[in-house]
CSV table of C-alpha atoms in Angstrom, one decimal:
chain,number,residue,atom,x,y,z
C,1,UNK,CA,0.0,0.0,0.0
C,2,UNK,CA,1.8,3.2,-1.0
C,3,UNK,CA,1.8,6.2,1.3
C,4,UNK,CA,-0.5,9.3,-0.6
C,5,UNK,CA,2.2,12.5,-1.2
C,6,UNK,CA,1.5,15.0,1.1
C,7,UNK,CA,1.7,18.8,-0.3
C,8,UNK,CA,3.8,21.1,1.3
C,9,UNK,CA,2.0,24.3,0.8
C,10,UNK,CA,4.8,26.2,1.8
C,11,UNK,CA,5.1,29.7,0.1
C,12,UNK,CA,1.6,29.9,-1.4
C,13,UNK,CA,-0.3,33.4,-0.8
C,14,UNK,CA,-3.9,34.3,-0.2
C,15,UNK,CA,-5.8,37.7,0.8
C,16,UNK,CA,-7.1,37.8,3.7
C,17,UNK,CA,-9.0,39.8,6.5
C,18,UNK,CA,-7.0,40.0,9.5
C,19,UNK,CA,-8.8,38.7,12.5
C,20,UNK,CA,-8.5,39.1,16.1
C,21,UNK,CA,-4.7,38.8,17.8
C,22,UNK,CA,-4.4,35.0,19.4
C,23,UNK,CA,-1.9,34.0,21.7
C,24,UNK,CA,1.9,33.5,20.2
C,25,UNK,CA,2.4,37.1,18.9
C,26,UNK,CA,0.4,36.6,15.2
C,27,UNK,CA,-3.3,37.0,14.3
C,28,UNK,CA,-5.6,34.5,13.3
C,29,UNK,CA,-7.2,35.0,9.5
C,30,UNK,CA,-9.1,32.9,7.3
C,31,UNK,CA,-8.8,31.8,3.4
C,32,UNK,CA,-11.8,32.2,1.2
C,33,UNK,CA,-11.8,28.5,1.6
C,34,UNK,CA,-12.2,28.4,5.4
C,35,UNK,CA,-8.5,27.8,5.8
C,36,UNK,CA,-7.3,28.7,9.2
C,37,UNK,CA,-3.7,30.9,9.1
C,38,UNK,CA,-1.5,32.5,12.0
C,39,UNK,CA,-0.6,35.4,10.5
C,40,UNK,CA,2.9,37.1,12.0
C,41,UNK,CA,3.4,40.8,10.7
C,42,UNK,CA,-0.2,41.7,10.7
C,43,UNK,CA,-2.7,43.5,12.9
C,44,UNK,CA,-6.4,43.3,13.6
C,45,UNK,CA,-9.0,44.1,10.4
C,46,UNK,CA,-6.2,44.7,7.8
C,47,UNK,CA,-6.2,43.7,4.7
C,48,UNK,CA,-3.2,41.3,3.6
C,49,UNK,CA,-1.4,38.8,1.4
C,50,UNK,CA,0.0,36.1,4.0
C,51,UNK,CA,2.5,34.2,2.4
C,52,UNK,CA,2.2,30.7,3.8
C,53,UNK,CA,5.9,29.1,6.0
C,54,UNK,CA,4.6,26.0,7.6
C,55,UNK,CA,1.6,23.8,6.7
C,56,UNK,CA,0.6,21.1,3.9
C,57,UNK,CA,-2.7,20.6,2.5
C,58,UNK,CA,-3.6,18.2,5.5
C,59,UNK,CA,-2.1,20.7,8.4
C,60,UNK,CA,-5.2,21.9,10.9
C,61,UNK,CA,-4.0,25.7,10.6
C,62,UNK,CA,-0.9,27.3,8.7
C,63,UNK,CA,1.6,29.5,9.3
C,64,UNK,CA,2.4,33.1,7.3
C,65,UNK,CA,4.0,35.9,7.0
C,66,UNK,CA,2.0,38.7,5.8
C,67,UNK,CA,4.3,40.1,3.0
C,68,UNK,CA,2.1,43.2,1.3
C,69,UNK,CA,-0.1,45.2,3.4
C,70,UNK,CA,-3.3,46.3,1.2
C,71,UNK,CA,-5.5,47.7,4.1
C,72,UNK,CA,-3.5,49.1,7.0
C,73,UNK,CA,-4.3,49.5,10.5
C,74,UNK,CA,-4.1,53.3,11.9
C,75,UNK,CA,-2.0,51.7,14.7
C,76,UNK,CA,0.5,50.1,12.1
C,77,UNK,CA,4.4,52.0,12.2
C,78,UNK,CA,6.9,51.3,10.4
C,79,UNK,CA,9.4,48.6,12.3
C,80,UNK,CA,11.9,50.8,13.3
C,81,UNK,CA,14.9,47.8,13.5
C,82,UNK,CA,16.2,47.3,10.3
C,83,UNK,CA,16.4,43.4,10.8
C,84,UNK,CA,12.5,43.1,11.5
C,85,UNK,CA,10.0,41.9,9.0
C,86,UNK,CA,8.9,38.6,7.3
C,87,UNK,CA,11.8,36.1,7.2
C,88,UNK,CA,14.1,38.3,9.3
C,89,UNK,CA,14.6,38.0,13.0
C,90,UNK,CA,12.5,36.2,15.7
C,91,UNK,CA,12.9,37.8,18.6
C,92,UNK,CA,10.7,40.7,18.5
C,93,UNK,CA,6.6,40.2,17.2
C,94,UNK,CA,5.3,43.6,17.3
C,95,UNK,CA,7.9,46.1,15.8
C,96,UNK,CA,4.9,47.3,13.2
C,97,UNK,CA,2.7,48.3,16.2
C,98,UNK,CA,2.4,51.7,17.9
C,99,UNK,CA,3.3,50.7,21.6
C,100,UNK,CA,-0.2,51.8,22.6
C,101,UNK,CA,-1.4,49.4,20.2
C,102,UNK,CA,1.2,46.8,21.2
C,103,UNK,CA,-0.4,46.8,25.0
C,104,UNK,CA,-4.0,46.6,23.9
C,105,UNK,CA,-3.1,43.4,22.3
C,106,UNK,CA,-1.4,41.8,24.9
C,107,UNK,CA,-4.4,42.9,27.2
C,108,UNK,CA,-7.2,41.3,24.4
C,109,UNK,CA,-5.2,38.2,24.5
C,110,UNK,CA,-5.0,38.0,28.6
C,111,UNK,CA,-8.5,38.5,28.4
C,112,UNK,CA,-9.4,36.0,25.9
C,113,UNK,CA,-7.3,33.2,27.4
C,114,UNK,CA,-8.8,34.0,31.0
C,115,UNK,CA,-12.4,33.8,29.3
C,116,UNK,CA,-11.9,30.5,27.5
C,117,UNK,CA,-9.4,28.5,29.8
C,118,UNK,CA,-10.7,29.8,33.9
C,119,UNK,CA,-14.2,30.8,32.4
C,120,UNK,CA,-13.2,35.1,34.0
C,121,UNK,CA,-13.6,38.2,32.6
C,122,UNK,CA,-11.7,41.2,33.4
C,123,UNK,CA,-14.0,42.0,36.2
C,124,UNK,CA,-14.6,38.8,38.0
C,125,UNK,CA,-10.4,38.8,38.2
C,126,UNK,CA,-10.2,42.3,39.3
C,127,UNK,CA,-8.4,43.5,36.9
C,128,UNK,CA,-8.9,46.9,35.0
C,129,UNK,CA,-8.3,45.7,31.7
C,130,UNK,CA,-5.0,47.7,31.2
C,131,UNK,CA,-1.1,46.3,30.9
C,132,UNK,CA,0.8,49.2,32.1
C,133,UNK,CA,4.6,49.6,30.4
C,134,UNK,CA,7.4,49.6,33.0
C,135,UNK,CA,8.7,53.1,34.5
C,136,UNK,CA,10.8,55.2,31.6
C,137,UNK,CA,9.5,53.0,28.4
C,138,UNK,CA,6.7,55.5,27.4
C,139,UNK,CA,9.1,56.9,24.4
C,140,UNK,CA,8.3,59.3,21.3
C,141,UNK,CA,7.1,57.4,18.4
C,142,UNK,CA,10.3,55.5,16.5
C,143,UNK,CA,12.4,55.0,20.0
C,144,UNK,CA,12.5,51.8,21.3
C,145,UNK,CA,12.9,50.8,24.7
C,146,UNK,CA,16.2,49.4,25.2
C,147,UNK,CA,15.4,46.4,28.1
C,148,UNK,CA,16.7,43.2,27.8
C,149,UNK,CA,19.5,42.9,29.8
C,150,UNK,CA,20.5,39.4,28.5
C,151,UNK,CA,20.4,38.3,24.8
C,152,UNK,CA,21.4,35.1,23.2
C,153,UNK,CA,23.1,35.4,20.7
C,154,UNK,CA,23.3,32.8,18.2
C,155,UNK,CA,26.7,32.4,16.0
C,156,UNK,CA,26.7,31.5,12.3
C,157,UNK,CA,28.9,28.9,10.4
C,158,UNK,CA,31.3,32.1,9.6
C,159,UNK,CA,31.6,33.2,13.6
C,160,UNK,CA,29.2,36.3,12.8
C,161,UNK,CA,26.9,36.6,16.1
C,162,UNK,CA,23.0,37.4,15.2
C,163,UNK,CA,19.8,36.3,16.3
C,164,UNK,CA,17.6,33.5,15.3
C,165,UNK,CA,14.7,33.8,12.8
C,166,UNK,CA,11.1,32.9,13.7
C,167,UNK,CA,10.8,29.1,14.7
C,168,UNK,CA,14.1,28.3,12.8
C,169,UNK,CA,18.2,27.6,13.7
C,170,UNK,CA,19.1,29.9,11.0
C,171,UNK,CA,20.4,33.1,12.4
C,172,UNK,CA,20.2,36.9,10.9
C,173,UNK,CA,23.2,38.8,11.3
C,174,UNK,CA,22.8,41.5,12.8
C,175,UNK,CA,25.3,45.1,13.6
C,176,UNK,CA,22.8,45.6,16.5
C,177,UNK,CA,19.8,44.9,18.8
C,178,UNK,CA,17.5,48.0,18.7
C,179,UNK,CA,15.8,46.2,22.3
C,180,UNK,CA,19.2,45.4,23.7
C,181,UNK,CA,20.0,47.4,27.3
C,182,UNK,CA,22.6,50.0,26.5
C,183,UNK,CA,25.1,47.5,29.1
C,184,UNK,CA,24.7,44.9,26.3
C,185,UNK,CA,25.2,46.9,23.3
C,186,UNK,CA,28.7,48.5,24.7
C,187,UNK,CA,30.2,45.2,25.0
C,188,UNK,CA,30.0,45.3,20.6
C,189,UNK,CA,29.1,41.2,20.5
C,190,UNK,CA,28.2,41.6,17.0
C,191,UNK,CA,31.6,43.5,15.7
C,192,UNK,CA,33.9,40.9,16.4
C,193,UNK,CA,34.6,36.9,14.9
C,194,UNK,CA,32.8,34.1,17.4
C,195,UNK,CA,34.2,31.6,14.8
C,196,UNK,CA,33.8,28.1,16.5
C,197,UNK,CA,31.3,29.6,18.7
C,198,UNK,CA,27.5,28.1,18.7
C,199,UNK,CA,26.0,30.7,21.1
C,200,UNK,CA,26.7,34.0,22.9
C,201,UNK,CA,25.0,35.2,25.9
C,202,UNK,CA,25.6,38.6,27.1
C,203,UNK,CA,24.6,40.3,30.7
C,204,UNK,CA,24.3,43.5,31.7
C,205,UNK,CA,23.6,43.8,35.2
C,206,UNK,CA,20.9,46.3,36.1
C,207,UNK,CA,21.6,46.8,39.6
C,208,UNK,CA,25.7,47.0,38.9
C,209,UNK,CA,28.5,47.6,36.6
C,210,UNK,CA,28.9,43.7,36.4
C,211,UNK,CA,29.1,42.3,32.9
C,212,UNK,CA,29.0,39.0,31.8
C,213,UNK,CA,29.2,36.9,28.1
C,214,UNK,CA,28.6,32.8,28.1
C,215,UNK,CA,30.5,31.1,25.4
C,216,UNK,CA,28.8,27.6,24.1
C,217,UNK,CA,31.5,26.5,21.6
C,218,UNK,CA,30.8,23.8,18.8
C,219,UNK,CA,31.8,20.3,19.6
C,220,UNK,CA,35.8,20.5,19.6
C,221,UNK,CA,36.4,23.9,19.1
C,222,UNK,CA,38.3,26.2,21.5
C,223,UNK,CA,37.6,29.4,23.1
C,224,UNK,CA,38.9,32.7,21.5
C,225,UNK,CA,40.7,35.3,23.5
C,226,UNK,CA,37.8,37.7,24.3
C,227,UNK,CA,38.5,41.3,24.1
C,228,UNK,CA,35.0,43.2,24.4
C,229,UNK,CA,34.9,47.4,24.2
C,230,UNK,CA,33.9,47.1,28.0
C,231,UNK,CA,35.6,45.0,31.0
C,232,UNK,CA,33.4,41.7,31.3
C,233,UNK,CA,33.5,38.6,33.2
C,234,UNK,CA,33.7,34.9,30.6
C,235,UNK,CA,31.8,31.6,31.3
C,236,UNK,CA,31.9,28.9,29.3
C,237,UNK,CA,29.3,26.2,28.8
C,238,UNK,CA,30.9,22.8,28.8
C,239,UNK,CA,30.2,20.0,25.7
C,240,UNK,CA,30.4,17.4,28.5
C,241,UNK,CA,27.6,17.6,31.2
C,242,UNK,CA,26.4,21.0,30.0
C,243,UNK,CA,27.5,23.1,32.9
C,244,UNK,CA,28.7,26.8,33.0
C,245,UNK,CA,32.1,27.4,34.1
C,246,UNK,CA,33.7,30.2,34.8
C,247,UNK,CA,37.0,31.1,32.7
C,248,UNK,CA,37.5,34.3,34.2
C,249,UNK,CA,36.1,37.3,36.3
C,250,UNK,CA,33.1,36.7,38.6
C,251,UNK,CA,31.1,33.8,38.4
C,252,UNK,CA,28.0,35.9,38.9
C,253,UNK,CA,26.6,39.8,38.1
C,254,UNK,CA,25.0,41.6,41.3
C,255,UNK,CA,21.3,43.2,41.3
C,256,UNK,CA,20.0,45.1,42.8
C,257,UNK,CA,16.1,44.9,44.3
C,258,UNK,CA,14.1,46.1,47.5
C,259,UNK,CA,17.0,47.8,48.5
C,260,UNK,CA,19.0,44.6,48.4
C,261,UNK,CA,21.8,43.0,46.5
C,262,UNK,CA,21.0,40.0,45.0
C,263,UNK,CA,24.2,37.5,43.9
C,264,UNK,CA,23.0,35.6,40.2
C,265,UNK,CA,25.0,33.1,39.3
C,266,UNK,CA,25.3,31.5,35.4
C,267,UNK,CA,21.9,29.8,34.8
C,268,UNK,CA,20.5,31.6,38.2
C,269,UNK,CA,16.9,33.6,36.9
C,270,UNK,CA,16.4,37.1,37.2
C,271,UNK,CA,14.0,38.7,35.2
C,272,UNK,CA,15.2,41.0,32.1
C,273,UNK,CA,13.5,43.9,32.0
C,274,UNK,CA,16.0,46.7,34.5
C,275,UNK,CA,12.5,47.5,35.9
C,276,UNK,CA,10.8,44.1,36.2
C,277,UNK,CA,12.2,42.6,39.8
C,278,UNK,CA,11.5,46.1,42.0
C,279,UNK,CA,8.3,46.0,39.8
C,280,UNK,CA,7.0,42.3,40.6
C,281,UNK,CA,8.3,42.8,43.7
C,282,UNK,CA,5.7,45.4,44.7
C,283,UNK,CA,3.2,44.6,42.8
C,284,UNK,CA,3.5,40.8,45.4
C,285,UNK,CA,3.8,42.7,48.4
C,286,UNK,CA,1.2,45.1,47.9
C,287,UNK,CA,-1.2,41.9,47.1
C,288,UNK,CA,0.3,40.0,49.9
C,289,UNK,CA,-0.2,43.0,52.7
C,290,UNK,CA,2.8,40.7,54.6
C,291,UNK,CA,2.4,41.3,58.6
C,292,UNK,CA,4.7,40.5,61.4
C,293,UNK,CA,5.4,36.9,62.3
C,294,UNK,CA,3.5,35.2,59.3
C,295,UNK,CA,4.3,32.1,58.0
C,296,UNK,CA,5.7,32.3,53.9
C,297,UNK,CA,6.4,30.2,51.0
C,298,UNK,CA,8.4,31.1,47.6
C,299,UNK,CA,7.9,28.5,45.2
C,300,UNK,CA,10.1,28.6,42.1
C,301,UNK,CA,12.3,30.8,44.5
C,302,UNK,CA,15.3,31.8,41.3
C,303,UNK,CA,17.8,33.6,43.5
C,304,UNK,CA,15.7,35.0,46.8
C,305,UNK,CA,13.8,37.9,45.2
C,306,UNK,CA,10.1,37.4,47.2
C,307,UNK,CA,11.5,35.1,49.6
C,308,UNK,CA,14.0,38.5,50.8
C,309,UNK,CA,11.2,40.7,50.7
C,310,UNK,CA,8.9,38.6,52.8
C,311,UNK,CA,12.0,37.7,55.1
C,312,UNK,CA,11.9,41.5,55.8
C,313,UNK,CA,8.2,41.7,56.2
C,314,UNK,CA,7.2,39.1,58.3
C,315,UNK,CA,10.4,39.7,60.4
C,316,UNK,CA,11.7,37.9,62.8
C,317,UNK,CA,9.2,36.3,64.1
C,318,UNK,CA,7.7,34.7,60.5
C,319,UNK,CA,9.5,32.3,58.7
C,320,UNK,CA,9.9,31.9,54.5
C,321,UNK,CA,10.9,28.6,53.0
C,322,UNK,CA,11.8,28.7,49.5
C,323,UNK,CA,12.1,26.1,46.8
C,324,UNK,CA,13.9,26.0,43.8
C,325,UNK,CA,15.1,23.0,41.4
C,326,UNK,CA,18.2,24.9,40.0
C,327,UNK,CA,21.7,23.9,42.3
C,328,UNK,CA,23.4,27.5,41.3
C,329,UNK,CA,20.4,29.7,41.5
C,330,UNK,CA,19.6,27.3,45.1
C,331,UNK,CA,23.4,28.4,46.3
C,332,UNK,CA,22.9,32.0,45.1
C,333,UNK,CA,19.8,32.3,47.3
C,334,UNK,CA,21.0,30.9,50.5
C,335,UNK,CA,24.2,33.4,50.0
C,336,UNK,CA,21.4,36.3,49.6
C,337,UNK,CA,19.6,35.6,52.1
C,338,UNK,CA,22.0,34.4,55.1
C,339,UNK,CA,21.4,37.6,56.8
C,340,UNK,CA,17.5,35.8,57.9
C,341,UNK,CA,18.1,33.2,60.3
C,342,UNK,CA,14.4,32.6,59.7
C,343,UNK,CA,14.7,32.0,56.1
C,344,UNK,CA,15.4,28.3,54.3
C,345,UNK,CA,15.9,27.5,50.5
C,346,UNK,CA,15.2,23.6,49.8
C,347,UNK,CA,16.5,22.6,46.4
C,348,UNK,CA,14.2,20.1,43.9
C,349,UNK,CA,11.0,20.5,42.0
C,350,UNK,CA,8.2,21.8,44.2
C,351,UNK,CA,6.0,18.9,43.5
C,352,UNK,CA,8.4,16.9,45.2
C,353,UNK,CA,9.7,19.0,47.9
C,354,UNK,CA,6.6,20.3,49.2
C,355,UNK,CA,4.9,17.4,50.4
C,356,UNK,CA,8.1,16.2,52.1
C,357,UNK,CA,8.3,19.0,53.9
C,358,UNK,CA,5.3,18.1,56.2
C,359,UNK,CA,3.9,21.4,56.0
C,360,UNK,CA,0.2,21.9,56.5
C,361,UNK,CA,-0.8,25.2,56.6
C,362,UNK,CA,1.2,28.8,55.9
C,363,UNK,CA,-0.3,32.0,56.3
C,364,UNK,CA,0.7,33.6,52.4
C,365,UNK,CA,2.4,31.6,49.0
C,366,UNK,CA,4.1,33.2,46.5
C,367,UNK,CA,4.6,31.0,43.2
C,368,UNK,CA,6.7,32.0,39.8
C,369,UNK,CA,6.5,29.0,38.0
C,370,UNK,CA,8.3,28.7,34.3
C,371,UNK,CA,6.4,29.0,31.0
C,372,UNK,CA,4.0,26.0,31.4
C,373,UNK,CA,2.7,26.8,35.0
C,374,UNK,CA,2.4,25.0,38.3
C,375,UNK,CA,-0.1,22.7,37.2
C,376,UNK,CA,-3.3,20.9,38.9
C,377,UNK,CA,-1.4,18.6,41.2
C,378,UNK,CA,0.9,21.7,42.8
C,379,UNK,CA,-2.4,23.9,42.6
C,380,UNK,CA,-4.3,21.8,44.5
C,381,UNK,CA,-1.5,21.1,47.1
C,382,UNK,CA,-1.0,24.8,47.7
C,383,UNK,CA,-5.3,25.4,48.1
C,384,UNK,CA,-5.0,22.3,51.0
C,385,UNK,CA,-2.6,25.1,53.0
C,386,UNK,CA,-5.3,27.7,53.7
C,387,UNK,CA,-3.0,30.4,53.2
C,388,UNK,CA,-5.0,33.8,53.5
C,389,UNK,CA,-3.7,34.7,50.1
C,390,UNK,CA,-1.5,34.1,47.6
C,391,UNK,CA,0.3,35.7,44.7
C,392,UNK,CA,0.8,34.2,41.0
C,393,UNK,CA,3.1,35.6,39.0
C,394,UNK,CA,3.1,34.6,35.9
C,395,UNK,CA,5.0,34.7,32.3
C,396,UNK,CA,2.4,33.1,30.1
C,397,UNK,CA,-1.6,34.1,29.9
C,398,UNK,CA,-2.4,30.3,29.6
C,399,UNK,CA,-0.9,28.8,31.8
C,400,UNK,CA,-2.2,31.5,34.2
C,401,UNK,CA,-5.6,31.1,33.1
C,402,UNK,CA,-5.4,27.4,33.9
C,403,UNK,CA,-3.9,27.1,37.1
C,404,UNK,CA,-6.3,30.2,38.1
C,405,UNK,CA,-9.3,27.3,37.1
C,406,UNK,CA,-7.6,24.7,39.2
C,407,UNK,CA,-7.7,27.1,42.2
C,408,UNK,CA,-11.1,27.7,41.5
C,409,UNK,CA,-11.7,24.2,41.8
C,410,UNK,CA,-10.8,24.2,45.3
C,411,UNK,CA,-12.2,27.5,46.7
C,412,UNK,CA,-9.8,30.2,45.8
C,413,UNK,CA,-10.8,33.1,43.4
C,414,UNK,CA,-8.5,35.8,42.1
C,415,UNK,CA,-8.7,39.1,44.2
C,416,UNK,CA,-6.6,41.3,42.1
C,417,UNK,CA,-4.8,41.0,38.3
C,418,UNK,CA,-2.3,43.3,37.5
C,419,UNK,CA,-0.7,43.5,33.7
C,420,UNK,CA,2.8,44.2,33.1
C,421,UNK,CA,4.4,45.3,29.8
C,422,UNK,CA,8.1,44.0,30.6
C,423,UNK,CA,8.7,42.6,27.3
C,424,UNK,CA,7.8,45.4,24.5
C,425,UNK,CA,8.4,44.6,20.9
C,426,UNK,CA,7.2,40.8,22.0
C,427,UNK,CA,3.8,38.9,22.5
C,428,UNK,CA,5.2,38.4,26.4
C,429,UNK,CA,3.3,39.7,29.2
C,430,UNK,CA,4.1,39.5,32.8
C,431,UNK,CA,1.2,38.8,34.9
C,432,UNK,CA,0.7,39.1,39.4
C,433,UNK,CA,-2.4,37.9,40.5
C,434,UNK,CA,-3.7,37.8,44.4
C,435,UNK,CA,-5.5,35.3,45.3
C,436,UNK,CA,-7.8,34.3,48.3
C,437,UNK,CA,-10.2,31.9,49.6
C,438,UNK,CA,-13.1,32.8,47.8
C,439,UNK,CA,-15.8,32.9,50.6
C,440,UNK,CA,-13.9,35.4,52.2
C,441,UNK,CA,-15.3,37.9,49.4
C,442,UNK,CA,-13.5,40.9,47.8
């Protein structure tokens, strides 16, 4: 029995009506056939020709690039980077959209994901409808915030350094990223040869001077001499077991957050945005209304950020305990926070840890959990605690959305959502909500 050809239908082109924005940074349009397409490079009721990347005849939805706008949208600009655009770099989704713009689309696609995944709307989640861009980004039209603090860099097979295009391993050269942090862009990553070099990370520490660039080299290759424009400390990713090691300098940069010092080693989290910690870090606290001798847990803990401010909160009569699955980022947050006696950092994945720890109840719970969420087992541990409230910060509208319904299940209901812009240019959007036991009412 011979297998039917499937056809790639890569790089056909069809007019469209742009739909509403979805979730991933694209819009969703449909062919005159019914054909569904994510559409990158668009916006909301324009008229386009989408030029199809991924899908074959048998595909549920396709990909594409709209390459010719025939209707535009009063909110499209110009990309100001040069190295935006269909086919070009990845890393940034709305370039084309007036910042305004950019925030009411991140806000429609919260909303839509809290409607169809924890059944909310903006109201019954407390939240004004708004995502409000960090302190000092509201620029004159054409400037781009310059926020990210560390950028991968990925290095062609000529050692030019650039950045990867849209769901690919090819990389775009580029002389310079327009959303790099001014720390980043005086190091000059791109002007120099990374021959042998797969990857380069830079970091520009937003609470110090520190500087730091990862070198992953290509199987058998050696490091280069690095001579940046700027002093910086060099860590190297071993072929082996994957590890960062240091080569020379500090082993770590130093932020700075809650008028504290924070150590962040190689593969340690901190956010990227220079605004973003201080930011989340309020926006908990304020949710959290901490008092004197509670009990605290930090789940997803990175490098101390929450646990240090509910350590100073709760004083010395409260305890945190915070757990975190990362060894460096673990060793980084006991050396933050050794000045708390009352404070303990337990290292492995929080579904495990927790229910060894025999706790039963805690007064508040702050959780961070990565991209796909805590999930229903971990929600429905933390709802059995009876904590008075707790805070969710989240990187991903989905997976906020679900965990929210899993809480729901077992009687919490969001008290208060809050909508950060930490990621402009990009679909991302940094989420804290408060929760509580729901029949405690608002």
């Amino acid at each position: 029995m011979q297998n039917t050809p499937v056809t790639s239908l890569v790089g056909a082109e069809y007019e469209v009506e742009v739909g509403p924005v979805a979730h991933g940074g694209h819009c969703i349009a449909r062919t005159d056939a019914g054909r569904v397409l994510f559409v990158r490079h668009a916006l909301p009721g324009e008229r386009v020709v989408a030029r199809v990347t991924e899908g074959e005849e048998t595909s549920r939805f396709l990909r594409a690039d709209a390459v010719t706008i025939l209707d535009p949208s009063k909110d499209r600009v110009e990309a100001p980077c040069p190295f935006a655009g269909p086919g070009r770099c990845g890393g940034c989704d709305w370039q084309h959209a007036k910042p305004g713009a950019q925030r009411r689309l991140k806000g429609e696609v919260l909303a839509e994901q809290l409607q169809r995944l924890a059944g909310l709307t903006p109201e019954e989640a407390g939240w004004d409808g708004t995502v409000m861009p960090a302190e000092g980004d509201k620029l004159p039209a054409g400037e781009v915030p310059k926020w990210r603090t560390r950028v991968q860099y990925a290095v062609d097979a000529e050692g030019h350094a650039g950045l990867r295009k849209h769901r690919s391993h090819e990389v775009e050269v580029v002389d310079h990223c327009m959303i790099a942090a001014e720390g980043v862009s005086e190091l000059g990553i791109e002007k120099r040869d990374w021959e042998g070099m797969a990857a380069v990370e830079a970091i520009a520490a937003s609470g110090s001077h520190d500087r730091q660039v990862i070198l992953t080299p290509r199987p058998g290759a050696r490091l280069p001499l690095v001579e940046l424009d700027k002093p910086v400390s060099v860590m190297r990713v071993e072929e082996k077991d994957g590890g960062v090691h240091r080569v020379h300098g500090r082993a770590f940069v130093r932020e700075r957050a809650d008028e504290r010092t924070y150590r962040v080693g190689s593969g340690g989290f901190w956010q990227v945005h220079p605004k973003a910690a201080q930011t989340l870090m309020l926006a908990v606290m304020q949710g959290l209304t901490p008092r004197k001798g509670e009990t605290a847990l930090d789940l997803y803990c990175g490098v101390g950020l929450f646990a240090g401010a509910l350590a100073d909160r709760v004083g010395d009569q409260g305890a945190v305990l915070g757990i975190e699955s990362g060894k460096r980022a673990v060793e980084d947050a006991r050396h933050n926070l050794a000045g708390f006696p009352r404070v303990r950092i337990e290292q492995g994945k929080v579904e495990a840890v927790l229910p060894r720890t025999g706790i039963t109840e805690v007064d508040l719970i702050v959780l961070d959990p990565p991209r796909a969420g805590a999930g229903k087992q971990t929600v429905h541990h933390l709802a059995g605690l009876g904590a008075r409230r707790i805070a969710y910060v989240a990187c991903d509208p989905a997976a906020l959305a679900r965990d929210m319904a899993y809480f729901a299940e077992r009687g919490y209901k969001v008290r208060t959502l809050r909508a950060f812009d930490l990621f402009p240019m990009t679909h991302h959007v940094e989420c804290v909500a408060i929760l509580e036991p729901a029949e405690k009412g608002r």
